[in-house]
Amino acid sequence: MESDKESASPQTVEAGCRALFKSSLDGILLADAGGAIYAANSSACRLLRRSEQEIIAAGCGGISGTSDRRFCEAIRESARNGAFRGDAVI
């Protein structure tokens, strides 16, 4: 008998990831190591007081300002390691 994990289709997994991204109370940005932002969930938009389009257009450098360089470093670490856990002032 297959486990649920083995029987889940890629489409089911993707749908679950999209639902988690969309409904998370935490602000989530999908970005690359270069600082380009590809998506922001509604919590990130509320925290940053910007629309998703504004966040994407601004990129990492445009939303972090100069108050805390740890934000861009967090984006790069996440891209390298698959995750980042910590705080940064935006």
mmCIF file of N, CA and C in Angstrom:
data_model
loop_
_atom_site.group_PDB
_atom_site.id
_atom_site.type_symbol
_atom_site.label_atom_id
_atom_site.label_comp_id
_atom_site.label_asym_id
_atom_site.label_seq_id
_atom_site.Cartn_x
_atom_site.Cartn_y
_atom_site.Cartn_z
ATOM 1 N N MET A 1 0.843 -1.194 0.000
ATOM 2 C CA MET A 1 0.000 0.000 0.000
ATOM 3 C C MET A 1 0.880 1.246 0.000
ATOM 4 N N GLU A 2 0.592 2.191 -0.893
ATOM 5 C CA GLU A 2 1.357 3.425 -0.990
ATOM 6 C C GLU A 2 0.937 4.390 0.107
ATOM 7 N N SER A 3 1.921 5.146 0.605
ATOM 8 C CA SER A 3 1.582 6.178 1.581
ATOM 9 C C SER A 3 0.961 7.354 0.839
ATOM 10 N N ASP A 4 0.306 8.243 1.598
ATOM 11 C CA ASP A 4 -0.280 9.442 0.984
ATOM 12 C C ASP A 4 0.795 10.278 0.309
ATOM 13 N N LYS A 5 1.976 10.324 0.910
ATOM 14 C CA LYS A 5 3.067 11.106 0.353
ATOM 15 C C LYS A 5 3.485 10.568 -1.006
ATOM 16 N N GLU A 6 3.554 9.263 -1.152
ATOM 17 C CA GLU A 6 3.965 8.655 -2.408
ATOM 18 C C GLU A 6 2.895 8.781 -3.488
ATOM 19 N N SER A 7 1.634 8.830 -3.084
ATOM 20 C CA SER A 7 0.559 8.844 -4.072
ATOM 21 C C SER A 7 0.131 10.247 -4.488
ATOM 22 N N ALA A 8 0.617 11.281 -3.807
ATOM 23 C CA ALA A 8 0.229 12.647 -4.152
ATOM 24 C C ALA A 8 0.845 13.032 -5.492
ATOM 25 N N SER A 9 0.019 13.527 -6.379
ATOM 26 C CA SER A 9 0.518 13.951 -7.690
ATOM 27 C C SER A 9 1.255 15.275 -7.558
ATOM 28 N N PRO A 10 2.128 15.595 -8.493
ATOM 29 C CA PRO A 10 2.797 16.904 -8.467
ATOM 30 C C PRO A 10 1.793 18.059 -8.451
ATOM 31 N N GLN A 11 0.677 17.883 -9.140
ATOM 32 C CA GLN A 11 -0.345 18.939 -9.176
ATOM 33 C C GLN A 11 -0.971 19.135 -7.793
ATOM 34 N N THR A 12 -1.160 18.036 -7.058
ATOM 35 C CA THR A 12 -1.727 18.128 -5.713
ATOM 36 C C THR A 12 -0.757 18.831 -4.776
ATOM 37 N N VAL A 13 0.510 18.481 -4.887
ATOM 38 C CA VAL A 13 1.529 19.117 -4.055
ATOM 39 C C VAL A 13 1.615 20.606 -4.375
ATOM 40 N N GLU A 14 1.629 20.945 -5.662
ATOM 41 C CA GLU A 14 1.698 22.353 -6.058
ATOM 42 C C GLU A 14 0.483 23.118 -5.547
ATOM 43 N N ALA A 15 -0.685 22.522 -5.638
ATOM 44 C CA ALA A 15 -1.899 23.180 -5.155
ATOM 45 C C ALA A 15 -1.812 23.438 -3.647
ATOM 46 N N GLY A 16 -1.262 22.485 -2.914
ATOM 47 C CA GLY A 16 -1.094 22.656 -1.474
ATOM 48 C C GLY A 16 -0.118 23.773 -1.145
ATOM 49 N N CYS A 17 0.978 23.843 -1.900
ATOM 50 C CA CYS A 17 1.965 24.902 -1.694
ATOM 51 C C CYS A 17 1.362 26.268 -1.992
ATOM 52 N N ARG A 18 0.596 26.341 -3.068
ATOM 53 C CA ARG A 18 -0.057 27.610 -3.425
ATOM 54 C C ARG A 18 -1.058 28.038 -2.349
ATOM 55 N N ALA A 19 -1.799 27.085 -1.803
ATOM 56 C CA ALA A 19 -2.769 27.391 -0.754
ATOM 57 C C ALA A 19 -2.063 27.885 0.510
ATOM 58 N N LEU A 20 -0.953 27.257 0.863
ATOM 59 C CA LEU A 20 -0.184 27.678 2.035
ATOM 60 C C LEU A 20 0.373 29.083 1.825
ATOM 61 N N PHE A 21 0.947 29.347 0.664
ATOM 62 C CA PHE A 21 1.486 30.666 0.329
ATOM 63 C C PHE A 21 0.392 31.727 0.439
ATOM 64 N N LYS A 22 -0.752 31.427 -0.121
ATOM 65 C CA LYS A 22 -1.854 32.391 -0.173
ATOM 66 C C LYS A 22 -2.455 32.658 1.207
ATOM 67 N N SER A 23 -2.594 31.626 2.027
ATOM 68 C CA SER A 23 -3.322 31.775 3.287
ATOM 69 C C SER A 23 -2.439 32.018 4.510
ATOM 70 N N SER A 24 -1.127 32.006 4.350
ATOM 71 C CA SER A 24 -0.231 32.164 5.497
ATOM 72 C C SER A 24 -0.403 33.530 6.153
ATOM 73 N N LEU A 25 -0.365 33.525 7.469
ATOM 74 C CA LEU A 25 -0.392 34.785 8.202
ATOM 75 C C LEU A 25 0.976 35.457 8.191
ATOM 76 N N ASP A 26 2.020 34.705 7.855
ATOM 77 C CA ASP A 26 3.365 35.253 7.728
ATOM 78 C C ASP A 26 3.541 35.851 6.339
ATOM 79 N N GLY A 27 4.289 36.922 6.262
ATOM 80 C CA GLY A 27 4.611 37.504 4.968
ATOM 81 C C GLY A 27 5.621 36.623 4.261
ATOM 82 N N ILE A 28 5.314 36.232 3.039
ATOM 83 C CA ILE A 28 6.198 35.363 2.267
ATOM 84 C C ILE A 28 6.505 36.030 0.934
ATOM 85 N N LEU A 29 7.808 36.085 0.608
ATOM 86 C CA LEU A 29 8.258 36.584 -0.684
ATOM 87 C C LEU A 29 8.956 35.443 -1.404
ATOM 88 N N LEU A 30 8.687 35.292 -2.680
ATOM 89 C CA LEU A 30 9.417 34.344 -3.513
ATOM 90 C C LEU A 30 10.432 35.159 -4.288
ATOM 91 N N ALA A 31 11.716 34.894 -4.033
ATOM 92 C CA ALA A 31 12.782 35.720 -4.600
ATOM 93 C C ALA A 31 13.975 34.864 -4.975
ATOM 94 N N ASP A 32 14.883 35.458 -5.752
ATOM 95 C CA ASP A 32 16.114 34.746 -6.096
ATOM 96 C C ASP A 32 17.301 35.385 -5.374
ATOM 97 N N ALA A 33 18.457 34.762 -5.506
ATOM 98 C CA ALA A 33 19.646 35.218 -4.795
ATOM 99 C C ALA A 33 20.106 36.605 -5.241
ATOM 100 N N GLY A 34 19.686 37.025 -6.416
ATOM 101 C CA GLY A 34 20.050 38.352 -6.905
ATOM 102 C C GLY A 34 19.185 39.462 -6.360
ATOM 103 N N GLY A 35 18.150 39.119 -5.622
ATOM 104 C CA GLY A 35 17.270 40.129 -5.034
ATOM 105 C C GLY A 35 16.011 40.404 -5.830
ATOM 106 N N ALA A 36 15.811 39.695 -6.946
ATOM 107 C CA ALA A 36 14.565 39.862 -7.711
ATOM 108 C C ALA A 36 13.442 39.156 -6.958
ATOM 109 N N ILE A 37 12.304 39.799 -6.839
ATOM 110 C CA ILE A 37 11.135 39.226 -6.178
ATOM 111 C C ILE A 37 10.127 38.854 -7.250
ATOM 112 N N TYR A 38 9.626 37.629 -7.169
ATOM 113 C CA TYR A 38 8.692 37.109 -8.170
ATOM 114 C C TYR A 38 7.253 37.062 -7.685
ATOM 115 N N ALA A 39 7.058 36.996 -6.380
ATOM 116 C CA ALA A 39 5.703 36.943 -5.835
ATOM 117 C C ALA A 39 5.729 37.356 -4.367
ATOM 118 N N ALA A 40 4.615 37.895 -3.907
ATOM 119 C CA ALA A 40 4.452 38.270 -2.506
ATOM 120 C C ALA A 40 3.034 37.887 -2.097
ATOM 121 N N ASN A 41 2.898 37.252 -0.944
ATOM 122 C CA ASN A 41 1.535 36.899 -0.522
ATOM 123 C C ASN A 41 0.846 38.118 0.104
ATOM 124 N N SER A 42 -0.431 37.979 0.398
ATOM 125 C CA SER A 42 -1.198 39.122 0.896
ATOM 126 C C SER A 42 -0.684 39.612 2.243
ATOM 127 N N SER A 43 -0.160 38.717 3.070
ATOM 128 C CA SER A 43 0.398 39.145 4.359
ATOM 129 C C SER A 43 1.632 40.016 4.154
ATOM 130 N N ALA A 44 2.488 39.656 3.206
ATOM 131 C CA ALA A 44 3.661 40.482 2.901
ATOM 132 C C ALA A 44 3.218 41.846 2.388
ATOM 133 N N CYS A 45 2.204 41.858 1.558
ATOM 134 C CA CYS A 45 1.689 43.133 1.027
ATOM 135 C C CYS A 45 1.177 44.023 2.150
ATOM 136 N N ARG A 46 0.458 43.430 3.103
ATOM 137 C CA ARG A 46 -0.040 44.203 4.240
ATOM 138 C C ARG A 46 1.120 44.724 5.084
ATOM 139 N N LEU A 47 2.098 43.871 5.365
ATOM 140 C CA LEU A 47 3.242 44.280 6.182
ATOM 141 C C LEU A 47 4.043 45.400 5.533
ATOM 142 N N LEU A 48 4.209 45.308 4.229
ATOM 143 C CA LEU A 48 5.011 46.293 3.501
ATOM 144 C C LEU A 48 4.201 47.489 3.022
ATOM 145 N N ARG A 49 2.871 47.378 3.163
ATOM 146 C CA ARG A 49 1.957 48.443 2.732
ATOM 147 C C ARG A 49 2.153 48.785 1.262
ATOM 148 N N ARG A 50 2.297 47.711 0.463
ATOM 149 C CA ARG A 50 2.449 47.866 -0.986
ATOM 150 C C ARG A 50 1.687 46.745 -1.676
ATOM 151 N N SER A 51 1.357 46.971 -2.931
ATOM 152 C CA SER A 51 0.721 45.914 -3.714
ATOM 153 C C SER A 51 1.787 44.899 -4.122
ATOM 154 N N GLU A 52 1.351 43.727 -4.530
ATOM 155 C CA GLU A 52 2.300 42.717 -4.993
ATOM 156 C C GLU A 52 3.101 43.248 -6.183
ATOM 157 N N GLN A 53 2.442 43.960 -7.093
ATOM 158 C CA GLN A 53 3.126 44.507 -8.258
ATOM 159 C C GLN A 53 4.210 45.515 -7.847
ATOM 160 N N GLU A 54 3.917 46.334 -6.844
ATOM 161 C CA GLU A 54 4.907 47.301 -6.359
ATOM 162 C C GLU A 54 6.106 46.593 -5.728
ATOM 163 N N ILE A 55 5.848 45.534 -4.977
ATOM 164 C CA ILE A 55 6.930 44.772 -4.338
ATOM 165 C C ILE A 55 7.805 44.111 -5.391
ATOM 166 N N ILE A 56 7.171 43.496 -6.381
ATOM 167 C CA ILE A 56 7.920 42.834 -7.456
ATOM 168 C C ILE A 56 8.773 43.858 -8.209
ATOM 169 N N ALA A 57 8.186 45.005 -8.539
ATOM 170 C CA ALA A 57 8.907 46.036 -9.284
ATOM 171 C C ALA A 57 10.077 46.599 -8.478
ATOM 172 N N ALA A 58 9.914 46.730 -7.180
ATOM 173 C CA ALA A 58 10.956 47.305 -6.331
ATOM 174 C C ALA A 58 12.110 46.340 -6.093
ATOM 175 N N GLY A 59 11.813 45.063 -6.026
ATOM 176 C CA GLY A 59 12.854 44.088 -5.701
ATOM 177 C C GLY A 59 13.339 44.250 -4.281
ATOM 178 N N CYS A 60 14.297 43.438 -3.925
ATOM 179 C CA CYS A 60 14.834 43.430 -2.565
ATOM 180 C C CYS A 60 15.353 44.793 -2.136
ATOM 181 N N GLY A 61 16.188 45.393 -2.964
ATOM 182 C CA GLY A 61 16.778 46.677 -2.604
ATOM 183 C C GLY A 61 15.759 47.791 -2.474
ATOM 184 N N GLY A 62 14.704 47.719 -3.250
ATOM 185 C CA GLY A 62 13.697 48.771 -3.235
ATOM 186 C C GLY A 62 12.746 48.722 -2.064
ATOM 187 N N ILE A 63 12.605 47.562 -1.436
ATOM 188 C CA ILE A 63 11.688 47.501 -0.294
ATOM 189 C C ILE A 63 12.408 47.481 1.036
ATOM 190 N N SER A 64 13.727 47.231 1.005
ATOM 191 C CA SER A 64 14.441 47.149 2.281
ATOM 192 C C SER A 64 15.011 48.484 2.713
ATOM 193 N N GLY A 65 15.142 49.423 1.793
ATOM 194 C CA GLY A 65 15.736 50.700 2.146
ATOM 195 C C GLY A 65 17.165 50.494 2.618
ATOM 196 N N THR A 66 17.618 51.354 3.473
ATOM 197 C CA THR A 66 18.984 51.226 3.979
ATOM 198 C C THR A 66 19.016 50.923 5.461
ATOM 199 N N SER A 67 17.861 50.748 6.079
ATOM 200 C CA SER A 67 17.826 50.582 7.529
ATOM 201 C C SER A 67 18.365 49.234 8.000
ATOM 202 N N ASP A 68 18.278 48.202 7.176
ATOM 203 C CA ASP A 68 18.745 46.894 7.620
ATOM 204 C C ASP A 68 19.173 46.048 6.435
ATOM 205 N N ARG A 69 20.436 45.895 6.244
ATOM 206 C CA ARG A 69 20.978 45.090 5.135
ATOM 207 C C ARG A 69 20.698 43.609 5.320
ATOM 208 N N ARG A 70 20.300 43.196 6.521
ATOM 209 C CA ARG A 70 20.017 41.775 6.770
ATOM 210 C C ARG A 70 18.878 41.263 5.903
ATOM 211 N N PHE A 71 18.013 42.153 5.460
ATOM 212 C CA PHE A 71 16.891 41.719 4.637
ATOM 213 C C PHE A 71 17.377 41.115 3.328
ATOM 214 N N CYS A 72 18.244 41.834 2.614
ATOM 215 C CA CYS A 72 18.776 41.309 1.354
ATOM 216 C C CYS A 72 19.619 40.060 1.604
ATOM 217 N N GLU A 73 20.362 40.050 2.696
ATOM 218 C CA GLU A 73 21.139 38.863 3.041
ATOM 219 C C GLU A 73 20.214 37.678 3.306
ATOM 220 N N ALA A 74 19.081 37.929 3.921
ATOM 221 C CA ALA A 74 18.108 36.858 4.189
ATOM 222 C C ALA A 74 17.567 36.302 2.880
ATOM 223 N N ILE A 75 17.293 37.169 1.917
ATOM 224 C CA ILE A 75 16.804 36.721 0.611
ATOM 225 C C ILE A 75 17.849 35.832 -0.049
ATOM 226 N N ARG A 76 19.090 36.253 -0.016
ATOM 227 C CA ARG A 76 20.160 35.462 -0.643
ATOM 228 C C ARG A 76 20.357 34.123 0.062
ATOM 229 N N GLU A 77 20.325 34.131 1.396
ATOM 230 C CA GLU A 77 20.479 32.876 2.142
ATOM 231 C C GLU A 77 19.341 31.920 1.829
ATOM 232 N N SER A 78 18.151 32.452 1.729
ATOM 233 C CA SER A 78 16.997 31.621 1.404
ATOM 234 C C SER A 78 17.152 30.984 0.031
ATOM 235 N N ALA A 79 17.634 31.751 -0.919
ATOM 236 C CA ALA A 79 17.825 31.217 -2.270
ATOM 237 C C ALA A 79 18.911 30.140 -2.292
ATOM 238 N N ARG A 80 19.961 30.336 -1.510
ATOM 239 C CA ARG A 80 21.054 29.356 -1.463
ATOM 240 C C ARG A 80 20.665 28.089 -0.713
ATOM 241 N N ASN A 81 20.009 28.266 0.432
ATOM 242 C CA ASN A 81 19.754 27.148 1.340
ATOM 243 C C ASN A 81 18.322 26.633 1.334
ATOM 244 N N GLY A 82 17.445 27.303 0.632
ATOM 245 C CA GLY A 82 16.057 26.872 0.575
ATOM 246 C C GLY A 82 15.164 27.460 1.638
ATOM 247 N N ALA A 83 15.736 28.159 2.603
ATOM 248 C CA ALA A 83 14.916 28.753 3.661
ATOM 249 C C ALA A 83 15.725 29.780 4.429
ATOM 250 N N PHE A 84 15.021 30.656 5.102
ATOM 251 C CA PHE A 84 15.634 31.607 6.033
ATOM 252 C C PHE A 84 14.684 31.750 7.194
ATOM 253 N N ARG A 85 15.241 31.746 8.379
ATOM 254 C CA ARG A 85 14.442 31.985 9.577
ATOM 255 C C ARG A 85 15.141 33.092 10.358
ATOM 256 N N GLY A 86 14.436 34.163 10.589
ATOM 257 C CA GLY A 86 15.022 35.261 11.330
ATOM 258 C C GLY A 86 14.225 36.529 11.120
ATOM 259 N N ASP A 87 14.762 37.612 11.621
ATOM 260 C CA ASP A 87 14.098 38.907 11.539
ATOM 261 C C ASP A 87 15.002 39.906 10.843
ATOM 262 N N ALA A 88 14.388 40.815 10.144
ATOM 263 C CA ALA A 88 15.109 41.924 9.539
ATOM 264 C C ALA A 88 14.155 43.098 9.477
ATOM 265 N N VAL A 89 14.649 44.274 9.744
ATOM 266 C CA VAL A 89 13.832 45.479 9.674
ATOM 267 C C VAL A 89 13.747 45.919 8.229
ATOM 268 N N ILE A 90 12.531 46.140 7.763
ATOM 269 C CA ILE A 90 12.334 46.561 6.377
ATOM 270 C C ILE A 90 11.926 48.009 6.357
#
